[in-house]
Short mmCIF file of N, CA and C in Angstrom, two decimals:
data_model
loop_
_atom_site.label_atom_id
_atom_site.label_comp_id
_atom_site.label_asym_id
_atom_site.label_seq_id
_atom_site.Cartn_x
_atom_site.Cartn_y
_atom_site.Cartn_z
N UNK A 1 1.29 -1.45 0.15
CA UNK A 1 0.19 0.03 0.09
C UNK A 1 0.84 1.35 -0.01
N UNK A 2 0.65 2.38 -0.47
CA UNK A 2 1.00 3.07 -0.48
C UNK A 2 0.24 4.55 0.26
N UNK A 3 1.04 5.87 0.53
CA UNK A 3 -0.11 7.21 1.92
C UNK A 3 0.07 7.34 0.62
N UNK A 4 -0.58 8.13 1.11
CA UNK A 4 -1.22 9.72 -0.21
C UNK A 4 -0.09 10.73 1.11
N UNK A 5 0.26 10.34 2.02
CA UNK A 5 1.12 11.66 2.37
C UNK A 5 2.18 11.59 2.50
N UNK A 6 3.63 12.29 2.80
CA UNK A 6 5.12 11.75 2.91
C UNK A 6 4.51 11.03 4.30
N UNK A 7 5.74 10.88 4.36
CA UNK A 7 5.19 10.31 6.46
C UNK A 7 5.16 9.73 7.38
N UNK A 8 3.47 9.45 7.17
CA UNK A 8 2.28 8.36 7.18
C UNK A 8 2.42 7.18 7.44
N UNK A 9 1.88 6.52 8.07
CA UNK A 9 1.49 5.35 7.92
C UNK A 9 0.76 4.34 6.51
N UNK A 10 1.83 3.76 5.74
CA UNK A 10 0.47 3.39 5.18
C UNK A 10 -1.32 3.09 5.13
N UNK A 11 -1.52 2.18 5.86
CA UNK A 11 -2.93 1.95 7.01
C UNK A 11 -2.01 3.39 8.82
N UNK A 12 -3.62 3.40 8.27
CA UNK A 12 -4.14 4.24 9.77
C UNK A 12 -4.16 3.25 10.87
N UNK A 13 -5.47 2.33 10.42
CA UNK A 13 -5.98 1.54 11.65
C UNK A 13 -4.63 0.53 12.18
N UNK A 14 -3.65 0.64 11.81
CA UNK A 14 -2.08 0.01 12.11
C UNK A 14 -2.59 -1.70 11.17
N UNK A 15 -1.40 -2.32 11.39
CA UNK A 15 -1.48 -4.22 10.80
C UNK A 15 -2.14 -4.25 11.02
N UNK A 16 -3.16 -5.61 10.00
CA UNK A 16 -4.16 -6.07 10.57
C UNK A 16 -3.75 -8.27 10.95
N UNK A 17 -4.62 -8.38 10.81
CA UNK A 17 -4.41 -10.14 11.10
C UNK A 17 -3.95 -10.89 10.02
N UNK A 18 -3.28 -11.12 9.80
CA UNK A 18 -2.97 -12.35 8.34
C UNK A 18 -4.59 -12.99 7.82
N UNK A 19 -5.08 -12.63 6.86
CA UNK A 19 -6.17 -13.21 5.97
C UNK A 19 -7.38 -12.07 6.34
N UNK A 20 -6.91 -11.05 6.79
CA UNK A 20 -8.52 -10.41 7.85
C UNK A 20 -8.72 -9.91 7.05
N UNK A 21 -9.86 -8.88 6.22
CA UNK A 21 -9.79 -8.80 4.58
C UNK A 21 -10.33 -7.03 5.34
N UNK A 22 -9.63 -5.64 4.33
CA UNK A 22 -10.57 -4.75 5.18
C UNK A 22 -11.90 -4.63 5.26
N UNK A 23 -12.56 -3.71 6.13
CA UNK A 23 -13.89 -3.46 6.32
C UNK A 23 -13.93 -3.39 5.76
N UNK A 24 -15.67 -2.52 4.73
CA UNK A 24 -16.05 -2.15 4.44
C UNK A 24 -16.45 -0.40 4.87
N UNK A 25 -17.39 0.11 5.05
CA UNK A 25 -18.07 1.88 4.55
C UNK A 25 -19.69 0.94 5.83
N UNK A 26 -19.96 0.34 5.52
CA UNK A 26 -21.29 -0.39 5.87
C UNK A 26 -20.98 -1.40 7.68
N UNK A 27 -19.21 -2.05 7.30
CA UNK A 27 -19.66 -3.17 7.99
C UNK A 27 -18.53 -1.94 9.64
N UNK A 28 -18.21 -0.46 9.30
CA UNK A 28 -17.34 -0.42 10.69
C UNK A 28 -18.75 1.02 10.65
N UNK A 29 -19.84 1.55 9.78
CA UNK A 29 -20.98 1.87 10.25
C UNK A 29 -21.88 0.98 11.19
N UNK A 30 -21.88 0.13 10.75
CA UNK A 30 -22.99 -1.32 11.36
C UNK A 30 -22.00 -0.88 13.11
N UNK A 31 -21.00 -1.67 13.49
CA UNK A 31 -20.35 -1.56 14.48
C UNK A 31 -20.51 -0.77 15.44
N UNK A 32 -20.43 0.89 14.92
CA UNK A 32 -20.33 2.07 15.43
C UNK A 32 -21.33 2.22 16.08
N UNK A 33 -22.04 1.54 15.62
CA UNK A 33 -24.27 1.61 15.98
C UNK A 33 -23.93 0.97 16.85
N UNK A 34 -23.52 -1.14 16.89
CA UNK A 34 -24.00 -1.76 17.58
C UNK A 34 -22.98 -1.78 18.70
N UNK A 35 -21.73 -0.49 19.39
CA UNK A 35 -21.39 0.32 20.43
C UNK A 35 -22.50 1.00 20.71
N UNK A 36 -22.87 2.29 20.68
CA UNK A 36 -23.13 2.66 20.54
C UNK A 36 -24.87 2.65 21.45
N UNK A 37 -24.85 1.21 20.79
CA UNK A 37 -26.56 0.56 21.34
C UNK A 37 -25.70 -0.38 22.61
N UNK A 38 -25.21 -0.50 22.79
CA UNK A 38 -24.70 -1.85 23.49
C UNK A 38 -24.47 -0.54 24.99
N UNK A 39 -23.99 0.97 24.90
CA UNK A 39 -23.43 2.21 26.60
C UNK A 39 -24.96 2.30 26.16
N UNK A 40 -25.78 2.35 25.38
CA UNK A 40 -26.82 3.11 25.40
C UNK A 40 -27.71 2.31 26.65
N UNK A 41 -27.47 1.03 26.20
CA UNK A 41 -28.07 -0.27 27.35
C UNK A 41 -27.67 0.20 29.36
N UNK A 42 -26.84 0.23 29.30
CA UNK A 42 -26.19 0.34 30.25
C UNK A 42 -26.40 1.66 31.04
N UNK A 43 -27.25 2.33 30.76
CA UNK A 43 -28.13 3.20 31.58
C UNK A 43 -27.30 4.26 31.88
N UNK A 44 -26.82 4.96 31.91
CA UNK A 44 -26.03 6.22 31.91
C UNK A 44 -25.95 7.31 31.59
N UNK A 45 -27.99 7.17 32.25
CA UNK A 45 -28.09 8.39 31.60
C UNK A 45 -28.20 10.02 32.94
N UNK A 46 -28.53 11.34 32.09
CA UNK A 46 -28.51 11.49 34.05
C UNK A 46 -29.58 12.68 33.90
N UNK A 47 -30.02 12.56 32.36
CA UNK A 47 -31.72 13.29 33.43
C UNK A 47 -33.26 11.52 32.74
N UNK A 48 -33.51 10.94 34.09
CA UNK A 48 -34.35 10.23 33.72
C UNK A 48 -35.56 10.95 31.84
N UNK A 49 -35.57 10.02 31.04
CA UNK A 49 -36.41 9.88 30.23
C UNK A 49 -37.98 10.54 30.33
N UNK A 50 -38.68 10.67 31.47
CA UNK A 50 -39.78 11.00 31.86
C UNK A 50 -39.93 12.22 31.93
N UNK A 51 -38.15 12.77 33.36
CA UNK A 51 -37.57 14.20 33.17
C UNK A 51 -38.42 14.81 32.24
N UNK A 52 -37.57 13.96 31.00
CA UNK A 52 -37.36 15.15 30.50
C UNK A 52 -38.45 14.72 29.26
N UNK A 53 -39.14 13.84 28.58
CA UNK A 53 -41.23 14.35 28.20
C UNK A 53 -41.53 15.08 29.01
N UNK A 54 -41.73 15.18 30.29
CA UNK A 54 -42.48 15.97 31.24
C UNK A 54 -41.73 17.83 31.19
N UNK A 55 -40.52 17.65 30.69
CA UNK A 55 -39.65 20.00 30.96
C UNK A 55 -40.62 19.57 28.83
N UNK A 56 -40.48 18.74 27.99
CA UNK A 56 -41.17 18.66 26.96
C UNK A 56 -42.58 18.68 26.67
N UNK A 57 -43.03 19.12 27.32
CA UNK A 57 -45.13 18.43 28.00
C UNK A 57 -44.64 20.17 28.09
N UNK A 58 -44.10 20.55 29.51
CA UNK A 58 -44.11 21.58 29.79
C UNK A 58 -44.18 23.27 29.01
N UNK A 59 -43.04 22.53 28.62
CA UNK A 59 -42.75 24.03 27.33
C UNK A 59 -43.11 24.25 26.17
N UNK A 60 -44.00 22.81 25.80
CA UNK A 60 -45.15 23.07 24.58
C UNK A 60 -46.41 23.82 24.93
N UNK A 61 -47.04 23.48 26.59
CA UNK A 61 -48.18 23.43 26.99
C UNK A 61 -47.78 25.16 27.21
N UNK A 62 -46.56 25.80 27.82
CA UNK A 62 -46.64 27.36 28.01
C UNK A 62 -46.63 28.20 26.39
N UNK A 63 -46.28 27.31 25.18
CA UNK A 63 -45.58 27.44 24.17
C UNK A 63 -47.37 27.92 23.46
N UNK A 64 -47.67 26.86 24.12
CA UNK A 64 -49.90 27.31 23.10
C UNK A 64 -50.76 27.75 24.16
N UNK A 65 -49.77 28.13 25.10
CA UNK A 65 -50.17 29.01 25.93
C UNK A 65 -50.27 30.68 26.09
N UNK A 66 -49.38 31.21 25.55
CA UNK A 66 -48.41 32.40 24.97
C UNK A 66 -50.04 32.31 23.41
N UNK A 67 -49.42 31.93 22.06
CA UNK A 67 -50.30 31.30 21.11
C UNK A 67 -51.93 31.51 21.42
N UNK A 68 -52.50 31.08 22.38
CA UNK A 68 -53.61 30.93 22.64
C UNK A 68 -53.82 33.10 23.39
N UNK A 69 -53.36 32.94 23.64
CA UNK A 69 -53.49 34.18 24.47
C UNK A 69 -53.42 35.41 24.66
N UNK A 70 -52.83 35.69 23.61
CA UNK A 70 -51.72 36.62 22.71
C UNK A 70 -53.39 37.07 21.84
#
């Protein structure tokens, strides 16, 4: 493999094990989505979902109230 920039390694992800083909864009995206879903399942949210829904409802209710009373 050749590098497009002098002084840069040919493969930025490091050497691959023998016989492993380079991953395509779809495979990398699929792995990233799996990692994100797994991280979301650990439940480290700072604000509970019900509280965010309540805040959204209050915001929308206040906005509608302002529109109606003007």
